[in-house]
Amino acid sequence: MSYVDEVLAKLKQKNAAEPEFLQAAEEVLNSLRPVIDRNEELYRREALLERITEPDRQFKFKVTWVDDKGQTQVNTGYRIQFNNAIGPYKGGLRLHPSVYTGIIKFLGFEQIFKNSLTGLPIGGGKGGSDFDPKGKSDREVMAFCQSFMTELSKYIGADIDVPAGDIGTGAREIGYMFGQYKRLTNSFEGVLTGKGLTYGGSLVRTQATGYGLLYFTDAMLKHNGYSLDSKTIAISGAGNVAIYAAEKAMQLGAKVVTMSDSTGWIYDAEGLDLDAVKEIKEVKRARLSEYKNYRPNAEYHEGKGVWSVKCDVALPCATQNELNLDDAKALVANGCIAVAEGANMPTTLEATEYLQKNGILFAPGKAANAGGVATSALEMSQNSERLSWTFEEVDQKLKQIMTDIFAKAAEAADRYDVPGDYVAGANIAGFEKVANAMLAQGV
Ligand code: GLU
């Protein structure tokens, strides 16, 4: 049995209750086959694949807080420090009822390769809780965040592990968590990224994942003889990633026609009114069904459906496994030329395979959505030198990082005889740096 198959079999046995983690590990390990095959003896002796798929440590803790009715609530908090071979653990905190070890572990695993691809010195980690910020008052969110940080603060630090936002964790939550960390430790340090601009945050961090996704997509399209100009784009999600992906897509001359949230989706054939979406989502924290009040000619549908719309480019920016095989078939049938993942692992393995087999340009999340964490690393740099860079400076760096990531993924795919397979290219390029660092540092 090959080393990859051996490790995959062991992983399946050991992590049977964590399907999302297995899915992420399977995708990465399968695409590493050509690399592992060339060095099989060394990697097997060093147990490199076993080491890279086993987190350094995992914390799971109780988070108690009191709601507005005086009722005590109990949630579970998580932080998984996966790999710090190339820098301090780095990755977001997801607050969503679906959170359990398997979700945080898949996200932490992806983060190792994503962070490596940025070219910046950050390791992989992830955390979160099954707390649902939806429908909670500001005070309730603050109570949760303070309690969550009371425990988390024991494990993190500016040179140890630097959490940030993810689904459900935005500027408000980061602010409450930062305040509590400072209170507990009496130190003002860059322990979190995505901070507000008045207390150590970086310009462009809010826009970074969405903008970065479009810089990557632009580079991928250009490399293949296309351009974003006048293209029709379908976007799923209506959070931070989706909103700023739409903004940059429009700036680059494309027309964005869809967005979605957990209850439904909108289709605006003339192109979305992004100011309306921002007001609904960022100010009112309301549902997309309100969009029709701003644009009566637009359509609102309950449930899922974004991928049934005719588009040139699809940008899944909502959550994991939101684009399945049927969706992939619909996109291909409608003449879509490219899919770029703004969310983490939004496309199922079968859907990815189908899209690639049908000649669709496919940009995996760990490369295409790395702009968020890359800009977090730029925030860490600014915190270390106690300076703030201008919007243009950070945006320029972000653009360069995203173009470099595309070049790295394309180059690795060429080098291993799978040209145009950016999934394999990104996994290989991300892995090479981490693997070399792990080997150099010994067991
Ligand atoms: N949650 C984001 C991601 O999936 C950003 C993490 C960070 O900025 O540390 O990459």
Tab-separated table of N, CA, C and O in Angstrom, residues 51-52 54-59 79-92 104-118 120-127 160-163 373 380 430 434 438:
chain	number	residue	atom	x	y	z
A	51	ARG	N	2.185	13.327	11.118
A	51	ARG	CA	2.441	14.512	11.937
A	51	ARG	C	1.654	15.722	11.456
A	51	ARG	O	1.153	16.514	12.253
A	52	ILE	N	1.538	15.858	10.124
A	52	ILE	CA	0.868	17.069	9.605
A	52	ILE	C	-0.659	16.971	9.721
A	52	ILE	O	-1.362	17.989	9.699
A	54	GLU	N	-2.135	15.554	12.416
A	54	GLU	CA	-2.476	15.481	13.851
A	54	GLU	C	-2.221	16.861	14.468
A	54	GLU	O	-1.104	17.362	14.419
A	55	PRO	N	-3.252	17.501	15.033
A	55	PRO	CA	-3.024	18.826	15.624
A	55	PRO	C	-1.987	18.776	16.737
A	55	PRO	O	-1.893	17.776	17.457
A	56	ASP	N	-1.222	19.866	16.884
A	56	ASP	CA	-0.263	19.941	17.992
A	56	ASP	C	-1.009	19.824	19.325
A	56	ASP	O	-0.587	19.124	20.222
A	57	ARG	N	-2.104	20.553	19.445
A	57	ARG	CA	-2.960	20.414	20.638
A	57	ARG	C	-4.355	20.974	20.361
A	57	ARG	O	-4.533	21.808	19.477
A	58	GLN	N	-5.324	20.476	21.156
A	58	GLN	CA	-6.717	20.917	20.976
A	58	GLN	C	-7.317	21.275	22.326
A	58	GLN	O	-7.239	20.482	23.248
A	59	PHE	N	-7.908	22.434	22.405
A	59	PHE	CA	-8.576	22.845	23.640
A	59	PHE	C	-10.088	22.834	23.414
A	59	PHE	O	-10.573	23.320	22.396
A	79	ARG	N	-10.339	25.668	20.568
A	79	ARG	CA	-9.192	26.230	19.863
A	79	ARG	C	-8.279	25.065	19.509
A	79	ARG	O	-7.898	24.289	20.401
A	80	ILE	N	-7.996	24.929	18.231
A	80	ILE	CA	-7.101	23.857	17.793
A	80	ILE	C	-5.837	24.485	17.224
A	80	ILE	O	-5.885	25.256	16.263
A	81	GLN	N	-4.717	24.184	17.870
A	81	GLN	CA	-3.423	24.684	17.404
A	81	GLN	C	-2.827	23.561	16.568
A	81	GLN	O	-2.352	22.555	17.097
A	82	PHE	N	-2.898	23.727	15.249
A	82	PHE	CA	-2.612	22.594	14.382
A	82	PHE	C	-1.141	22.434	14.065
A	82	PHE	O	-0.579	21.344	14.198
A	83	ASN	N	-0.508	23.512	13.610
A	83	ASN	CA	0.878	23.372	13.165
A	83	ASN	C	1.565	24.734	13.235
A	83	ASN	O	1.056	25.707	12.665
A	84	ASN	N	2.715	24.816	13.940
A	84	ASN	CA	3.420	26.101	14.004
A	84	ASN	C	4.831	25.995	13.444
A	84	ASN	O	5.737	26.682	13.897
A	85	ALA	N	4.995	25.160	12.409
A	85	ALA	CA	6.324	24.977	11.826
A	85	ALA	C	6.867	26.270	11.224
A	85	ALA	O	8.061	26.521	11.276
A	86	ILE	N	5.992	27.113	10.652
A	86	ILE	CA	6.523	28.299	9.968
A	86	ILE	C	6.134	29.616	10.643
A	86	ILE	O	6.480	30.688	10.146
A	87	GLY	N	5.446	29.552	11.769
A	87	GLY	CA	5.073	30.787	12.467
A	87	GLY	C	4.054	30.485	13.539
A	87	GLY	O	3.569	29.353	13.652
A	88	PRO	N	3.701	31.506	14.355
A	88	PRO	CA	2.694	31.287	15.392
A	88	PRO	C	1.365	30.803	14.781
A	88	PRO	O	1.050	31.153	13.647
A	89	TYR	N	0.619	30.016	15.543
A	89	TYR	CA	-0.690	29.538	15.053
A	89	TYR	C	-1.526	30.752	14.669
A	89	TYR	O	-1.520	31.769	15.376
A	90	LYS	N	-2.251	30.637	13.565
A	90	LYS	CA	-3.050	31.770	13.086
A	90	LYS	C	-4.288	31.239	12.408
A	90	LYS	O	-4.221	30.339	11.565
A	91	GLY	N	-5.435	31.791	12.769
A	91	GLY	CA	-6.690	31.384	12.139
A	91	GLY	C	-7.855	31.940	12.919
A	91	GLY	O	-7.720	32.345	14.077
A	92	GLY	N	-9.006	31.953	12.281
A	92	GLY	CA	-10.167	32.629	12.838
A	92	GLY	C	-10.905	31.860	13.922
A	92	GLY	O	-10.544	30.740	14.306
A	104	ILE	N	-13.895	22.579	13.304
A	104	ILE	CA	-12.714	23.384	13.658
A	104	ILE	C	-11.435	22.692	13.166
A	104	ILE	O	-10.486	23.342	12.724
A	105	LYS	N	-11.447	21.373	13.196
A	105	LYS	CA	-10.262	20.629	12.766
A	105	LYS	C	-10.061	20.740	11.248
A	105	LYS	O	-8.934	20.918	10.781
A	106	PHE	N	-11.141	20.670	10.477
A	106	PHE	CA	-10.977	20.827	9.020
A	106	PHE	C	-10.502	22.236	8.701
A	106	PHE	O	-9.607	22.441	7.864
A	107	LEU	N	-11.048	23.216	9.400
A	107	LEU	CA	-10.653	24.598	9.133
A	107	LEU	C	-9.193	24.836	9.531
A	107	LEU	O	-8.442	25.497	8.817
A	108	GLY	N	-8.796	24.267	10.656
A	108	GLY	CA	-7.408	24.413	11.124
A	108	GLY	C	-6.429	23.740	10.176
A	108	GLY	O	-5.341	24.261	9.896
A	109	PHE	N	-6.826	22.589	9.654
A	109	PHE	CA	-5.971	21.853	8.721
A	109	PHE	C	-5.793	22.657	7.425
A	109	PHE	O	-4.676	22.835	6.936
A	110	GLU	N	-6.898	23.162	6.879
A	110	GLU	CA	-6.824	23.995	5.669
A	110	GLU	C	-5.915	25.205	5.888
A	110	GLU	O	-5.186	25.634	5.005
A	111	GLN	N	-6.025	25.744	7.108
A	111	GLN	CA	-5.301	26.974	7.429
A	111	GLN	C	-3.782	26.782	7.334
A	111	GLN	O	-3.060	27.718	6.987
A	112	ILE	N	-3.284	25.576	7.622
A	112	ILE	CA	-1.834	25.325	7.546
A	112	ILE	C	-1.321	25.652	6.145
A	112	ILE	O	-0.334	26.367	5.968
A	113	PHE	N	-2.032	25.146	5.139
A	113	PHE	CA	-1.571	25.267	3.752
A	113	PHE	C	-1.858	26.665	3.214
A	113	PHE	O	-1.063	27.248	2.486
A	114	LYS	N	-3.024	27.194	3.600
A	114	LYS	CA	-3.400	28.544	3.180
A	114	LYS	C	-2.371	29.554	3.691
A	114	LYS	O	-1.859	30.381	2.944
A	115	ASN	N	-2.057	29.450	4.976
A	115	ASN	CA	-1.147	30.415	5.574
A	115	ASN	C	0.250	30.294	4.979
A	115	ASN	O	0.949	31.292	4.772
A	116	SER	N	0.649	29.060	4.679
A	116	SER	CA	1.939	28.842	4.034
A	116	SER	C	1.968	29.522	2.665
A	116	SER	O	2.945	30.172	2.293
A	117	LEU	N	0.875	29.389	1.907
A	117	LEU	CA	0.817	29.973	0.559
A	117	LEU	C	0.973	31.495	0.566
A	117	LEU	O	1.441	32.074	-0.408
A	118	THR	N	0.569	32.147	1.652
A	118	THR	CA	0.668	33.616	1.689
A	118	THR	C	2.117	34.082	1.643
A	118	THR	O	2.382	35.249	1.367
A	120	LEU	N	3.906	34.402	4.198
A	120	LEU	CA	4.149	35.126	5.445
A	120	LEU	C	4.345	34.109	6.575
A	120	LEU	O	3.898	32.956	6.470
A	121	PRO	N	4.999	34.519	7.668
A	121	PRO	CA	5.340	33.545	8.721
A	121	PRO	C	4.185	33.265	9.682
A	121	PRO	O	4.162	33.759	10.801
A	122	ILE	N	3.212	32.480	9.248
A	122	ILE	CA	2.077	32.125	10.108
A	122	ILE	C	1.764	30.635	10.003
A	122	ILE	O	1.694	30.071	8.923
A	123	GLY	N	1.572	30.023	11.172
A	123	GLY	CA	1.197	28.610	11.245
A	123	GLY	C	-0.315	28.469	11.163
A	123	GLY	O	-1.042	29.448	10.931
A	124	GLY	N	-0.814	27.238	11.367
A	124	GLY	CA	-2.240	26.996	11.202
A	124	GLY	C	-2.964	26.716	12.510
A	124	GLY	O	-2.515	25.902	13.325
A	125	GLY	N	-4.096	27.384	12.707
A	125	GLY	CA	-4.937	27.131	13.880
A	125	GLY	C	-6.361	27.581	13.589
A	125	GLY	O	-6.618	28.234	12.576
A	126	LYS	N	-7.271	27.206	14.450
A	126	LYS	CA	-8.671	27.638	14.273
A	126	LYS	C	-9.409	27.442	15.582
A	126	LYS	O	-9.027	26.596	16.396
A	127	GLY	N	-10.488	28.175	15.765
A	127	GLY	CA	-11.266	27.993	16.984
A	127	GLY	C	-12.693	28.446	16.785
A	127	GLY	O	-13.111	28.746	15.667
A	160	ILE	N	2.370	33.439	20.032
A	160	ILE	CA	1.995	32.031	20.272
A	160	ILE	C	0.887	31.611	19.308
A	160	ILE	O	1.033	30.670	18.523
A	161	ASP	N	-0.207	32.312	19.381
A	161	ASP	CA	-1.405	31.948	18.625
A	161	ASP	C	-2.261	33.209	18.523
A	161	ASP	O	-2.583	33.826	19.549
A	162	VAL	N	-2.607	33.597	17.306
A	162	VAL	CA	-3.299	34.865	17.068
A	162	VAL	C	-4.635	34.620	16.349
A	162	VAL	O	-4.681	34.516	15.132
A	163	PRO	N	-5.733	34.514	17.111
A	163	PRO	CA	-7.051	34.313	16.488
A	163	PRO	C	-7.549	35.559	15.746
A	163	PRO	O	-6.971	36.641	15.866
A	373	VAL	N	-6.445	36.159	5.732
A	373	VAL	CA	-5.408	35.839	6.717
A	373	VAL	C	-4.089	36.523	6.362
A	373	VAL	O	-3.314	36.908	7.256
A	380	MET	N	-0.426	42.013	11.964
A	380	MET	CA	0.560	41.602	12.981
A	380	MET	C	1.878	42.370	12.785
A	380	MET	O	2.502	42.810	13.750
A	430	GLY	N	1.757	24.817	-0.858
A	430	GLY	CA	1.569	25.080	0.575
A	430	GLY	C	2.303	24.047	1.408
A	430	GLY	O	2.973	24.378	2.403
A	434	VAL	N	5.928	23.989	4.481
A	434	VAL	CA	5.694	23.473	5.839
A	434	VAL	C	6.502	22.195	6.062
A	434	VAL	O	7.135	22.011	7.110
A	438	MET	N	9.292	21.505	8.889
A	438	MET	CA	9.127	20.445	9.887
A	438	MET	C	10.360	19.534	9.888
A	438	MET	O	10.874	19.161	10.956
